[in-house]
Short mmCIF file of C-alpha atoms in Angstrom, two decimals:
data_model
loop_
_atom_site.label_atom_id
_atom_site.label_comp_id
_atom_site.label_asym_id
_atom_site.label_seq_id
_atom_site.Cartn_x
_atom_site.Cartn_y
_atom_site.Cartn_z
CA MET A 6 5.42 99.76 199.29
CA ALA A 7 8.79 98.92 200.85
CA ARG A 8 11.65 97.55 198.81
CA GLY A 9 13.22 94.26 199.81
CA LYS A 10 16.90 93.80 200.43
CA VAL A 11 18.88 93.74 197.17
CA GLN A 12 21.01 90.66 196.72
CA MET A 13 24.64 91.40 195.93
CA LYS A 14 25.15 89.43 192.75
CA ARG A 15 25.57 90.26 189.08
CA ILE A 16 22.40 91.42 187.34
CA GLU A 17 21.80 89.03 184.46
CA ASN A 18 19.51 91.22 182.32
CA PRO A 19 21.78 93.67 180.41
CA VAL A 20 19.11 96.40 180.23
CA HIS A 21 18.47 96.27 183.97
CA ARG A 22 22.23 96.16 184.58
CA GLN A 23 22.78 99.34 182.53
CA VAL A 24 19.92 101.19 184.24
CA THR A 25 21.22 100.21 187.71
CA PHE A 26 24.75 101.27 186.74
CA CYS A 27 23.59 104.71 185.61
CA LYS A 28 21.51 105.30 188.74
CA ARG A 29 24.14 104.09 191.17
CA ARG A 30 26.94 105.94 189.35
CA ALA A 31 24.99 109.16 189.64
CA GLY A 32 24.36 108.44 193.33
CA ILE A 33 28.04 107.79 194.07
CA LEU A 34 29.17 110.95 192.28
CA LYS A 35 26.50 112.97 194.10
CA LYS A 36 27.61 111.58 197.50
CA ALA A 37 31.26 112.35 196.68
CA LYS A 38 30.34 115.95 195.81
CA GLU A 39 28.30 116.34 199.02
CA LEU A 40 31.15 114.95 201.13
CA SER A 41 33.59 117.34 199.48
CA VAL A 42 31.38 120.36 200.14
CA LEU A 43 30.32 119.43 203.68
CA CYS A 44 33.74 118.35 204.98
CA ASP A 45 36.05 120.39 202.72
CA ALA A 46 37.75 117.15 201.65
CA GLU A 47 39.63 116.51 198.43
CA ILE A 48 37.92 113.60 196.73
CA GLY A 49 38.62 111.77 193.51
CA VAL A 50 36.41 109.02 192.09
CA PHE A 51 37.07 106.80 189.05
CA ILE A 52 34.32 104.63 187.60
CA PHE A 53 34.76 102.41 184.55
CA SER A 54 31.64 100.97 182.95
CA ALA A 55 31.42 97.38 181.70
CA HIS A 56 32.20 98.72 178.20
CA GLY A 57 35.33 100.54 179.44
CA LYS A 58 33.92 104.06 179.48
CA LEU A 59 35.50 106.30 182.14
CA PHE A 60 33.51 108.48 184.53
CA GLU A 61 35.45 110.61 187.00
CA TYR A 62 34.97 113.28 189.63
CA ALA A 63 37.64 115.51 191.19
CA SER A 64 36.46 117.88 193.90
CA LYS A 65 39.29 120.44 193.74
CA GLY A 66 41.22 121.02 190.57
CA ASP A 67 41.75 118.17 188.19
CA MET A 68 42.17 114.44 188.64
CA GLN A 69 45.87 114.54 187.66
CA GLY A 70 46.63 116.82 190.63
CA LEU A 71 44.96 114.35 193.00
CA ILE A 72 46.84 111.44 191.43
CA ASP A 73 50.16 113.27 191.86
CA ARG A 74 49.34 114.01 195.50
CA TYR A 75 48.39 110.37 196.10
CA THR A 76 51.63 109.17 194.49
CA LYS A 77 53.74 111.46 196.68
CA SER A 78 51.99 110.32 199.85
CA THR A 79 52.52 106.62 199.09
CA THR A 80 56.14 106.75 197.86
CA GLY A 81 57.75 107.62 201.18
CA GLU A 82 57.40 111.37 201.46
CA THR A 83 56.01 111.29 205.00
CA PRO A 84 54.55 114.22 206.88
CA LEU A 85 56.69 115.93 209.53
CA HIS A 86 54.86 114.50 212.56
CA GLN A 87 55.35 110.92 211.30
CA GLU A 88 59.08 111.56 210.89
CA THR A 89 59.22 112.98 214.43
CA GLU A 90 57.45 109.93 215.88
CA TYR A 91 59.76 107.60 213.97
CA SER A 92 62.91 109.42 215.10
CA ALA A 93 61.73 109.35 218.75
CA PHE A 94 61.06 105.62 218.46
CA GLN A 95 64.44 105.10 216.81
CA LYS A 96 66.18 107.09 219.56
CA ASP A 97 64.53 104.98 222.29
CA ALA A 98 65.51 101.78 220.50
CA ILE A 99 69.14 102.92 220.14
CA GLU A 100 69.30 103.82 223.85
CA GLU A 101 67.93 100.41 224.82
CA ILE A 102 70.41 98.66 222.52
CA ASN A 103 73.32 100.58 224.03
CA MET A 104 72.15 99.76 227.56
CA LEU A 105 71.90 96.06 226.69
CA LYS A 106 75.37 96.12 225.12
CA LYS A 107 76.82 97.58 228.33
CA GLU A 108 75.07 94.95 230.41
CA ILE A 109 76.36 92.16 228.15
CA GLU A 110 79.88 93.55 228.35
CA SER A 111 79.67 93.74 232.14
CA LEU A 112 78.41 90.16 232.38
CA GLN A 113 81.18 88.97 230.07
CA GLN A 114 83.75 90.62 232.33
CA VAL A 115 82.22 88.90 235.34
CA MET A 116 82.45 85.57 233.52
CA ARG A 117 86.09 86.18 232.64
CA PHE A 118 86.83 87.15 236.23
CA MET A 119 85.04 84.12 237.65
CA PHE A 120 86.91 81.72 235.40
CA GLY A 121 90.33 83.21 236.06
CA GLY A 122 91.00 85.56 233.19
CA GLY A 123 90.95 89.25 232.51
CA THR A 124 91.42 90.66 236.02
CA GLY A 125 94.94 91.87 235.35
CA THR A 126 93.77 94.40 232.75
CA MET A 127 90.99 95.88 234.90
CA ASN A 128 91.32 99.26 236.59
CA VAL A 129 90.12 100.07 240.12
CA ASP A 130 86.65 101.19 239.03
CA GLU A 131 86.10 98.05 236.97
CA LEU A 132 87.27 95.89 239.86
CA HIS A 133 84.89 97.76 242.18
CA VAL A 134 82.00 97.07 239.78
CA GLN A 135 82.99 93.40 239.63
CA GLU A 136 83.11 93.29 243.42
CA LYS A 137 79.57 94.66 243.58
CA HIS A 138 78.42 92.05 241.04
CA LEU A 139 80.02 89.27 243.06
CA GLU A 140 78.50 90.57 246.31
CA ALA A 141 75.09 90.57 244.68
CA LEU A 142 75.71 87.05 243.39
CA ILE A 143 76.82 85.86 246.86
CA TYR A 144 73.75 87.47 248.44
CA HIS A 145 71.50 85.70 245.94
CA ILE A 146 73.23 82.35 246.59
CA ARG A 147 72.98 82.79 250.38
CA SER A 148 69.31 83.72 250.26
CA THR A 149 68.59 80.69 248.05
CA LYS A 150 70.57 78.48 250.45
CA MET A 151 68.69 79.86 253.49
CA GLU A 152 65.37 79.26 251.78
CA ALA A 153 66.37 75.66 251.01
CA MET A 154 67.48 75.17 254.64
CA PHE A 155 64.18 76.52 255.98
CA GLN A 156 62.29 74.17 253.70
CA GLU A 157 64.44 71.26 254.92
CA ILE A 158 63.77 72.23 258.56
CA GLU A 159 60.02 72.32 257.89
CA THR A 160 60.23 68.89 256.25
CA LEU A 161 62.13 67.49 259.25
CA LYS A 162 59.62 69.01 261.68
CA ASN A 163 56.80 67.36 259.78
CA LYS A 164 58.66 64.03 259.86
CA GLU A 165 59.29 64.47 263.59
CA GLY A 166 55.58 65.01 264.21
CA VAL A 167 54.71 61.89 262.20
CA LEU A 168 57.32 59.81 264.05
CA LYS A 169 56.12 61.05 267.46
CA ALA A 170 52.55 60.14 266.59
CA ALA A 171 53.66 56.69 265.38
CA ASN A 172 55.75 56.16 268.54
CA SER A 173 52.83 57.14 270.78
CA PHE A 174 50.53 54.80 268.86
CA LEU A 175 53.00 51.90 269.16
CA GLN A 176 53.52 52.50 272.90
CA GLN A 177 49.75 52.49 273.43
CA LYS A 178 49.41 49.22 271.51
CA MET A 179 52.34 47.69 273.41
CA HIS A 180 50.83 48.71 276.76
CA GLU A 181 47.48 47.20 275.75
CA ARG A 182 49.21 43.98 274.67
CA VAL A 183 51.14 43.73 277.95
CA GLU A 184 47.90 44.15 279.90
CA GLU A 185 46.20 41.48 277.78
CA MET A 186 49.10 39.09 278.32
CA ALA A 187 49.10 39.75 282.08
CA ALA A 188 45.35 39.14 282.25
CA ASP A 189 45.72 35.89 280.27
CA ASP A 190 48.59 34.71 282.53
CA PHE A 191 46.60 35.54 285.65
CA ALA A 192 43.56 33.65 284.35
CA ALA A 193 45.70 30.61 283.51
CA LEU A 194 47.37 30.73 286.92
CA ALA A 195 44.04 31.07 288.67
CA ALA A 196 42.67 28.09 286.77
CA SER A 197 45.64 25.90 287.66
CA VAL A 198 45.63 26.69 291.39
CA GLN A 199 42.96 24.90 293.43
CA PHE A 200 41.82 26.47 296.61
CA PRO A 201 40.80 24.22 299.51
CA ILE A 202 37.09 23.96 300.14
CA PHE A 203 36.08 24.66 303.75
#
């Protein structure tokens, strides 16, 4: 006979609750011991009953030794490889910060130069760097300007095509209207002129 799924809620009958506690406690301690033996792991288990009675299991040594080890591992005494990873991360962050500081300083010098201050205190190398920055800025401005001009030319070409089509359409209509008017005038003239009958 198969057992049904046990609902996870408090067992109301105190006798059944105590029996279940004893069985499950024994099962947990047995599993902890098996895990310790199979995997050579240090395991510590605390279990307090509903009446406050303590049950414990320490796989190697005593429970106090495991508690001390746990306390050391959680209070900041990190293993060597974690410290190495942290210092490498910190070194990368410091390098990036220094690079950004240099870039900010360079941009500030460009701003001072562009608005008329600070060029008198610059040496030849700094002026050369500023020249390169300005050349790059001019190149960017020119390329943006050329792109805008090409877009304007394309817009004008499109307008030219539309205007040519409209002009052709209007000329066609005008030609048709002139022909209609000429035909009407000829018909009126023909109606007004009487030819002699022979």
